[in-house]
C-alpha positions as protocol buffer text, in pm:
chain_id: "A"
residue {
  index: 1
  type: ASP
  ca { x: -914 y: -2096 z: 2954 }
}
residue {
  index: 2
  type: ASN
  ca { x: -780 y: -1738 z: 2853 }
}
residue {
  index: 3
  type: ALA
  ca { x: -484 y: -1921 z: 2675 }
}
residue {
  index: 4
  type: HIS
  ca { x: -707 y: -2210 z: 2505 }
}
residue {
  index: 5
  type: ALA
  ca { x: -887 y: -1927 z: 2357 }
}
residue {
  index: 6
  type: VAL
  ca { x: -617 y: -1719 z: 2241 }
}
residue {
  index: 7
  type: ALA
  ca { x: -432 y: -2009 z: 2088 }
}
residue {
  index: 8
  type: ALA
  ca { x: -766 y: -2108 z: 1934 }
}
residue {
  index: 9
  type: THR
  ca { x: -805 y: -1740 z: 1744 }
}
residue {
  index: 10
  type: LYS
  ca { x: -423 y: -1734 z: 1666 }
}
residue {
  index: 11
  type: GLY
  ca { x: -495 y: -2103 z: 1493 }
}
residue {
  index: 12
  type: SER
  ca { x: -818 y: -1974 z: 1330 }
}
residue {
  index: 13
  type: CYS
  ca { x: -616 y: -1635 z: 1189 }
}
residue {
  index: 14
  type: ASN
  ca { x: -376 y: -1858 z: 1042 }
}
residue {
  index: 15
  type: GLY
  ca { x: -592 y: -2060 z: 853 }
}
residue {
  index: 16
  type: VAL
  ca { x: -811 y: -1804 z: 736 }
}
residue {
  index: 17
  type: ASP
  ca { x: -457 y: -1642 z: 584 }
}
residue {
  index: 18
  type: ARG
  ca { x: -385 y: -1987 z: 431 }
}
residue {
  index: 19
  type: ARG
  ca { x: -729 y: -1990 z: 292 }
}
residue {
  index: 20
  type: SER
  ca { x: -698 y: -1644 z: 143 }
}
residue {
  index: 21
  type: ILE
  ca { x: -340 y: -1684 z: -18 }
}
residue {
  index: 22
  type: TYR
  ca { x: -470 y: -2047 z: -165 }
}
residue {
  index: 23
  type: VAL
  ca { x: -839 y: -1800 z: -291 }
}
residue {
  index: 24
  type: LEU
  ca { x: -603 y: -1546 z: -416 }
}
residue {
  index: 25
  type: LEU
  ca { x: -373 y: -1812 z: -607 }
}
residue {
  index: 26
  type: VAL
  ca { x: -645 y: -2033 z: -730 }
}
residue {
  index: 27
  type: ALA
  ca { x: -869 y: -1711 z: -883 }
}
residue {
  index: 28
  type: GLY
  ca { x: -510 y: -1609 z: -1066 }
}
residue {
  index: 29
  type: SER
  ca { x: -568 y: -1199 z: -952 }
}
residue {
  index: 30
  type: ARG
  ca { x: -234 y: -1073 z: -1062 }
}
residue {
  index: 31
  type: SER
  ca { x: -263 y: -721 z: -877 }
}
residue {
  index: 32
  type: PRO
  ca { x: -332 y: -849 z: -544 }
}
residue {
  index: 33
  type: ILE
  ca { x: -57 y: -1083 z: -504 }
}
residue {
  index: 34
  type: VAL
  ca { x: 145 y: -779 z: -673 }
}
residue {
  index: 35
  type: ALA
  ca { x: 11 y: -567 z: -350 }
}
residue {
  index: 36
  type: LEU
  ca { x: 82 y: -855 z: -95 }
}
residue {
  index: 37
  type: THR
  ca { x: 439 y: -901 z: -183 }
}
residue {
  index: 38
  type: VAL
  ca { x: 508 y: -547 z: -171 }
}
residue {
  index: 39
  type: THR
  ca { x: 358 y: -500 z: 163 }
}
residue {
  index: 40
  type: ALA
  ca { x: 566 y: -792 z: 261 }
}
residue {
  index: 41
  type: LEU
  ca { x: 878 y: -629 z: 136 }
}
residue {
  index: 42
  type: PHE
  ca { x: 797 y: -293 z: 298 }
}
residue {
  index: 43
  type: ILE
  ca { x: 745 y: -428 z: 672 }
}
residue {
  index: 44
  type: LEU
  ca { x: 1073 y: -635 z: 644 }
}
residue {
  index: 45
  type: PHE
  ca { x: 1280 y: -370 z: 529 }
}
residue {
  index: 46
  type: VAL
  ca { x: 1154 y: -123 z: 776 }
}
residue {
  index: 47
  type: GLN
  ca { x: 1174 y: -368 z: 1083 }
}
residue {
  index: 48
  type: ARG
  ca { x: 1498 y: -427 z: 938 }
}
residue {
  index: 49
  type: ARG
  ca { x: 1461 y: -797 z: 938 }
}
residue {
  index: 50
  type: PHE
  ca { x: 1727 y: -791 z: 625 }
}
residue {
  index: 51
  type: LEU
  ca { x: 1800 y: -1187 z: 764 }
}
residue {
  index: 52
  type: LEU
  ca { x: 1465 y: -1335 z: 679 }
}
residue {
  index: 53
  type: LEU
  ca { x: 1463 y: -1063 z: 349 }
}
residue {
  index: 54
  type: GLY
  ca { x: 1732 y: -1228 z: 199 }
}
residue {
  index: 55
  type: PHE
  ca { x: 1603 y: -1574 z: 320 }
}
residue {
  index: 56
  type: GLY
  ca { x: 1273 y: -1491 z: 133 }
}
residue {
  index: 57
  type: GLY
  ca { x: 1468 y: -1397 z: -186 }
}
residue {
  index: 58
  type: LEU
  ca { x: 1724 y: -1661 z: -157 }
}
residue {
  index: 59
  type: THR
  ca { x: 1383 y: -1902 z: -146 }
}
residue {
  index: 60
  type: ALA
  ca { x: 1225 y: -1748 z: -406 }
}
residue {
  index: 61
  type: PHE
  ca { x: 1479 y: -1752 z: -630 }
}
residue {
  index: 62
  type: VAL
  ca { x: 1534 y: -2099 z: -580 }
}
residue {
  index: 63
  type: ILE
  ca { x: 1140 y: -2221 z: -614 }
}
residue {
  index: 64
  type: ALA
  ca { x: 1100 y: -1940 z: -938 }
}
residue {
  index: 65
  type: PRO
  ca { x: 1176 y: -2201 z: -1240 }
}
residue {
  index: 66
  type: ALA
  ca { x: 926 y: -2481 z: -1057 }
}
residue {
  index: 67
  type: ILE
  ca { x: 662 y: -2211 z: -1024 }
}
residue {
  index: 68
  type: ILE
  ca { x: 720 y: -2049 z: -1350 }
}
residue {
  index: 69
  type: GLN
  ca { x: 696 y: -2409 z: -1505 }
}
residue {
  index: 70
  type: SER
  ca { x: 348 y: -2473 z: -1320 }
}
residue {
  index: 71
  type: ASP
  ca { x: 14 y: -2488 z: -1462 }
}
residue {
  index: 72
  type: LEU
  ca { x: -132 y: -2234 z: -1211 }
}
residue {
  index: 73
  type: LEU
  ca { x: -381 y: -2014 z: -1342 }
}
residue {
  index: 74
  type: LEU
  ca { x: -175 y: -1696 z: -1159 }
}
residue {
  index: 75
  type: VAL
  ca { x: 142 y: -1812 z: -1352 }
}
residue {
  index: 76
  type: SER
  ca { x: -30 y: -1805 z: -1677 }
}
residue {
  index: 77
  type: ARG
  ca { x: -187 y: -1517 z: -1654 }
}
residue {
  index: 78
  type: PHE
  ca { x: 164 y: -1332 z: -1537 }
}
residue {
  index: 79
  type: LYS
  ca { x: 317 y: -1481 z: -1863 }
}
residue {
  index: 80
  type: ASP
  ca { x: 57 y: -1438 z: -2122 }
}
residue {
  index: 81
  type: LEU
  ca { x: -9 y: -1049 z: -2060 }
}
residue {
  index: 82
  type: GLU
  ca { x: 46 y: -1005 z: -2454 }
}
residue {
  index: 83
  type: ASN
  ca { x: -262 y: -1209 z: -2491 }
}
residue {
  index: 84
  type: ASP
  ca { x: -477 y: -1144 z: -2185 }
}
residue {
  index: 85
  type: PRO
  ca { x: -787 y: -964 z: -2264 }
}
residue {
  index: 86
  type: SER
  ca { x: -809 y: -798 z: -1936 }
}
residue {
  index: 87
  type: ALA
  ca { x: -463 y: -657 z: -1945 }
}
residue {
  index: 88
  type: LEU
  ca { x: -496 y: -536 z: -2329 }
}
residue {
  index: 89
  type: GLU
  ca { x: -839 y: -356 z: -2239 }
}
residue {
  index: 90
  type: ARG
  ca { x: -630 y: -191 z: -1940 }
}
residue {
  index: 91
  type: ILE
  ca { x: -344 y: -80 z: -2114 }
}
residue {
  index: 92
  type: ALA
  ca { x: -591 y: 38 z: -2404 }
}
residue {
  index: 93
  type: ILE
  ca { x: -796 y: 291 z: -2186 }
}
residue {
  index: 94
  type: GLN
  ca { x: -495 y: 361 z: -2010 }
}
residue {
  index: 95
  type: SER
  ca { x: -308 y: 487 z: -2367 }
}
residue {
  index: 96
  type: SER
  ca { x: -592 y: 722 z: -2419 }
}
residue {
  index: 97
  type: SER
  ca { x: -621 y: 838 z: -2074 }
}
residue {
  index: 98
  type: TRP
  ca { x: -223 y: 922 z: -2120 }
}
residue {
  index: 99
  type: GLN
  ca { x: -338 y: 1140 z: -2467 }
}
residue {
  index: 100
  type: SER
  ca { x: -656 y: 1300 z: -2315 }
}
residue {
  index: 101
  type: PHE
  ca { x: -376 y: 1422 z: -2040 }
}
residue {
  index: 102
  type: LEU
  ca { x: -182 y: 1586 z: -2325 }
}
residue {
  index: 103
  type: GLU
  ca { x: -408 y: 1770 z: -2478 }
}
residue {
  index: 104
  type: HIS
  ca { x: -484 y: 1943 z: -2125 }
}
residue {
  index: 105
  type: PRO
  ca { x: -186 y: 1917 z: -1933 }
}
residue {
  index: 106
  type: LEU
  ca { x: -220 y: 2189 z: -1651 }
}
residue {
  index: 107
  type: THR
  ca { x: -556 y: 2175 z: -1559 }
}
residue {
  index: 108
  type: GLY
  ca { x: -710 y: 1822 z: -1704 }
}
residue {
  index: 109
  type: ALA
  ca { x: -1077 y: 1779 z: -1863 }
}
residue {
  index: 110
  type: TYR
  ca { x: -1239 y: 1418 z: -1817 }
}
residue {
  index: 111
  type: TYR
  ca { x: -1358 y: 1287 z: -1491 }
}
residue {
  index: 112
  type: VAL
  ca { x: -1362 y: 948 z: -1663 }
}
residue {
  index: 113
  type: ASP
  ca { x: -1152 y: 858 z: -2044 }
}
residue {
  index: 114
  type: PRO
  ca { x: -1370 y: 1006 z: -2308 }
}
residue {
  index: 115
  type: ILE
  ca { x: -1334 y: 744 z: -2573 }
}
residue {
  index: 116
  type: TYR
  ca { x: -1384 y: 416 z: -2338 }
}
residue {
  index: 117
  type: LEU
  ca { x: -1609 y: 568 z: -2047 }
}
residue {
  index: 118
  type: ASP
  ca { x: -1415 y: 442 z: -1816 }
}
residue {
  index: 119
  type: TYR
  ca { x: -1134 y: 512 z: -1559 }
}
residue {
  index: 120
  type: PRO
  ca { x: -739 y: 391 z: -1598 }
}
residue {
  index: 121
  type: HIS
  ca { x: -743 y: 207 z: -1351 }
}
residue {
  index: 122
  type: ASN
  ca { x: -440 y: 410 z: -1214 }
}
residue {
  index: 123
  type: ILE
  ca { x: -499 y: 690 z: -960 }
}
residue {
  index: 124
  type: ILE
  ca { x: -206 y: 886 z: -1065 }
}
residue {
  index: 125
  type: LEU
  ca { x: -261 y: 867 z: -1438 }
}
residue {
  index: 126
  type: HIS
  ca { x: -669 y: 953 z: -1316 }
}
residue {
  index: 127
  type: ALA
  ca { x: -529 y: 1239 z: -1158 }
}
residue {
  index: 128
  type: GLY
  ca { x: -378 y: 1375 z: -1430 }
}
residue {
  index: 129
  type: LEU
  ca { x: -693 y: 1309 z: -1686 }
}
residue {
  index: 130
  type: ALA
  ca { x: -946 y: 1492 z: -1452 }
}
residue {
  index: 131
  type: LEU
  ca { x: -706 y: 1757 z: -1289 }
}
residue {
  index: 132
  type: GLY
  ca { x: -416 y: 1761 z: -1491 }
}
residue {
  index: 133
  type: VAL
  ca { x: -23 y: 1837 z: -1337 }
}
residue {
  index: 134
  type: ILE
  ca { x: -149 y: 2043 z: -1044 }
}
residue {
  index: 135
  type: GLY
  ca { x: -380 y: 1726 z: -915 }
}
residue {
  index: 136
  type: ILE
  ca { x: -124 y: 1474 z: -976 }
}
residue {
  index: 137
  type: LEU
  ca { x: 115 y: 1715 z: -785 }
}
residue {
  index: 138
  type: LEU
  ca { x: -124 y: 1756 z: -489 }
}
residue {
  index: 139
  type: LEU
  ca { x: -184 y: 1393 z: -502 }
}
residue {
  index: 140
  type: LEU
  ca { x: 178 y: 1273 z: -483 }
}
residue {
  index: 141
  type: PHE
  ca { x: 237 y: 1535 z: -178 }
}
residue {
  index: 142
  type: THR
  ca { x: -38 y: 1383 z: -20 }
}
residue {
  index: 143
  type: LEU
  ca { x: 81 y: 1007 z: -65 }
}
residue {
  index: 144
  type: THR
  ca { x: 400 y: 1075 z: 3 }
}
residue {
  index: 145
  type: ARG
  ca { x: 298 y: 1229 z: 366 }
}
residue {
  index: 146
  type: GLY
  ca { x: 111 y: 934 z: 392 }
}
residue {
  index: 147
  type: LEU
  ca { x: 413 y: 700 z: 344 }
}
residue {
  index: 148
  type: ILE
  ca { x: 629 y: 909 z: 563 }
}
residue {
  index: 149
  type: ILE
  ca { x: 332 y: 880 z: 843 }
}
residue {
  index: 150
  type: ALA
  ca { x: 313 y: 457 z: 760 }
}
residue {
  index: 151
  type: LEU
  ca { x: 678 y: 423 z: 825 }
}
residue {
  index: 152
  type: ALA
  ca { x: 685 y: 620 z: 1136 }
}
residue {
  index: 153
  type: MET
  ca { x: 430 y: 427 z: 1241 }
}
residue {
  index: 154
  type: ALA
  ca { x: 564 y: 101 z: 1164 }
}
residue {
  index: 155
  type: ARG
  ca { x: 916 y: 143 z: 1336 }
}
residue {
  index: 156
  type: GLN
  ca { x: 713 y: 195 z: 1626 }
}
residue {
  index: 157
  type: ARG
  ca { x: 541 y: -156 z: 1605 }
}
residue {
  index: 158
  type: SER
  ca { x: 231 y: -24 z: 1488 }
}
residue {
  index: 159
  type: VAL
  ca { x: 224 y: -203 z: 1206 }
}
residue {
  index: 160
  type: PHE
  ca { x: -165 y: -280 z: 1082 }
}
residue {
  index: 161
  type: LEU
  ca { x: -259 y: 85 z: 932 }
}
residue {
  index: 162
  type: PRO
  ca { x: 43 y: 106 z: 767 }
}
residue {
  index: 163
  type: LEU
  ca { x: 20 y: -222 z: 580 }
}
residue {
  index: 164
  type: VAL
  ca { x: -315 y: -157 z: 496 }
}
residue {
  index: 165
  type: TYR
  ca { x: -170 y: 189 z: 357 }
}
residue {
  index: 166
  type: VAL
  ca { x: 102 y: 52 z: 133 }
}
residue {
  index: 167
  type: TYR
  ca { x: -110 y: -219 z: 28 }
}
residue {
  index: 168
  type: CYS
  ca { x: -378 y: -7 z: -123 }
}
residue {
  index: 169
  type: LEU
  ca { x: -131 y: 249 z: -254 }
}
residue {
  index: 170
  type: VAL
  ca { x: 7 y: -47 z: -470 }
}
residue {
  index: 171
  type: MET
  ca { x: -346 y: -174 z: -555 }
}
residue {
  index: 172
  type: ALA
  ca { x: -435 y: 222 z: -638 }
}
residue {
  index: 173
  type: GLN
  ca { x: -163 y: 209 z: -949 }
}
residue {
  index: 174
  type: PHE
  ca { x: -366 y: -149 z: -1079 }
}
residue {
  index: 175
  type: SER
  ca { x: -780 y: -112 z: -1013 }
}
residue {
  index: 176
  type: GLY
  ca { x: -960 y: 140 z: -877 }
}
residue {
  index: 177
  type: ASP
  ca { x: -1033 y: 512 z: -987 }
}
residue {
  index: 178
  type: LEU
  ca { x: -934 y: 858 z: -808 }
}
residue {
  index: 179
  type: TYR
  ca { x: -1277 y: 909 z: -641 }
}
residue {
  index: 180
  type: LEU
  ca { x: -1392 y: 621 z: -429 }
}
residue {
  index: 181
  type: ASN
  ca { x: -1098 y: 449 z: -390 }
}
residue {
  index: 182
  type: ILE
  ca { x: -1028 y: 253 z: -55 }
}
residue {
  index: 183
  type: LEU
  ca { x: -710 y: 423 z: -71 }
}
residue {
  index: 184
  type: TRP
  ca { x: -858 y: 709 z: 93 }
}
residue {
  index: 185
  type: PHE
  ca { x: -970 y: 511 z: 413 }
}
residue {
  index: 186
  type: PRO
  ca { x: -642 y: 407 z: 540 }
}
residue {
  index: 187
  type: LEU
  ca { x: -451 y: 791 z: 400 }
}
residue {
  index: 188
  type: VAL
  ca { x: -712 y: 992 z: 619 }
}
residue {
  index: 189
  type: ILE
  ca { x: -631 y: 772 z: 927 }
}
residue {
  index: 190
  type: LEU
  ca { x: -290 y: 821 z: 905 }
}
residue {
  index: 191
  type: LEU
  ca { x: -309 y: 1217 z: 812 }
}
residue {
  index: 192
  type: GLY
  ca { x: -502 y: 1253 z: 1158 }
}
residue {
  index: 193
  type: SER
  ca { x: -231 y: 1062 z: 1345 }
}
residue {
  index: 194
  type: ALA
  ca { x: 78 y: 1204 z: 1226 }
}
residue {
  index: 195
  type: ARG
  ca { x: 123 y: 1448 z: 1501 }
}
residue {
  index: 196
  type: PHE
  ca { x: 146 y: 1143 z: 1704 }
}
residue {
  index: 197
  type: TYR
  ca { x: 377 y: 955 z: 1531 }
}
residue {
  index: 198
  type: VAL
  ca { x: 612 y: 1203 z: 1334 }
}
residue {
  index: 199
  type: ARG
  ca { x: 776 y: 1564 z: 1486 }
}
residue {
  index: 200
  type: GLY
  ca { x: 603 y: 1870 z: 1348 }
}
residue {
  index: 201
  type: ASN
  ca { x: 937 y: 2016 z: 1283 }
}
residue {
  index: 202
  type: GLU
  ca { x: 1102 y: 1721 z: 1088 }
}
residue {
  index: 203
  type: PHE
  ca { x: 797 y: 1579 z: 889 }
}
residue {
  index: 204
  type: GLY
  ca { x: 1013 y: 1563 z: 595 }
}
residue {
  index: 205
  type: SER
  ca { x: 1271 y: 1318 z: 775 }
}
residue {
  index: 206
  type: GLY
  ca { x: 1000 y: 1073 z: 861 }
}
residue {
  index: 207
  type: ARG
  ca { x: 1158 y: 1028 z: 1214 }
}
residue {
  index: 208
  type: ALA
  ca { x: 928 y: 834 z: 1456 }
}
residue {
  index: 209
  type: HIS
  ca { x: 896 y: 1045 z: 1752 }
}
residue {
  index: 210
  type: ALA
  ca { x: 664 y: 899 z: 2021 }
}
residue {
  index: 211
  type: THR
  ca { x: 431 y: 1167 z: 2133 }
}
residue {
  index: 212
  type: LEU
  ca { x: 146 y: 961 z: 2246 }
}
residue {
  index: 213
  type: PRO
  ca { x: -40 y: 1133 z: 2543 }
}
residue {
  index: 214
  type: LEU
  ca { x: 25 y: 827 z: 2757 }
}
residue {
  index: 215
  type: ALA
  ca { x: 373 y: 815 z: 2677 }
}
residue {
  index: 216
  type: LYS
  ca { x: 418 y: 1186 z: 2791 }
}
residue {
  index: 217
  type: HIS
  ca { x: 208 y: 1127 z: 3090 }
}
residue {
  index: 218
  type: PHE
  ca { x: 429 y: 812 z: 3188 }
}
residue {
  index: 219
  type: ALA
  ca { x: 741 y: 1001 z: 3093 }
}
residue {
  index: 220
  type: ASN
  ca { x: 648 y: 1283 z: 3294 }
}
residue {
  index: 221
  type: ALA
  ca { x: 567 y: 1125 z: 3628 }
}
residue {
  index: 222
  type: SER
  ca { x: 929 y: 927 z: 3619 }
}
residue {
  index: 223
  type: ALA
  ca { x: 1094 y: 1242 z: 3579 }
}
residue {
  index: 224
  type: VAL
  ca { x: 906 y: 1420 z: 3888 }
}
residue {
  index: 225
  type: ARG
  ca { x: 899 y: 1102 z: 4072 }
}
residue {
  index: 226
  type: PRO
  ca { x: 1116 y: 1202 z: 4431 }
}
residue {
  index: 227
  type: SER
  ca { x: 1408 y: 947 z: 4467 }
}
residue {
  index: 228
  type: VAL
  ca { x: 1395 y: 699 z: 4753 }
}
residue {
  index: 229
  type: ARG
  ca { x: 1622 y: 695 z: 4981 }
}
């Protein structure tokens, strides 16, 4: 019964995955597709699936001409960026936000773009607009720490949270604001998990280190276990 339940659950998950990808393709949303692609490349690279990575790249190269010539809404939105109203609007907001950032580069001055009264749909640019170079440096430092922990965690086969973080990190470059971005949720959890996955004196190197309490308990127990004659 348990085996049938597990098989049914896996089948349901696979069906949901296929339907989700289909919805993304039909809806023509570009940012989620880009984020999913980067996330897939991240996990394949971190787990050294180079053969699968090369096979996927070769497959994409072979089918790319057919996809480019197709009439999918997503493909047309990528090909027609210069005439896409949504893309043009975001470019205009980002250009205006960049000019506003240059007016107050050190500390920033605006929580939203002063002309369009909207955020620039890029978390780094938004940090510069609101907090200046100081805010950008603090943000980059925090995001980099999160990425180092995600790398260490993914190398230990704990992939769910790193995948969520990488996906949200990429999405934050194309959509969302600085204050209520969903990126903060996986980032806070990653930062709280740092001491379990990365050595304190090797944090910058990002080397994984199994320091989970349960793992340490078993390691200590095996070290003091008396030998059997």
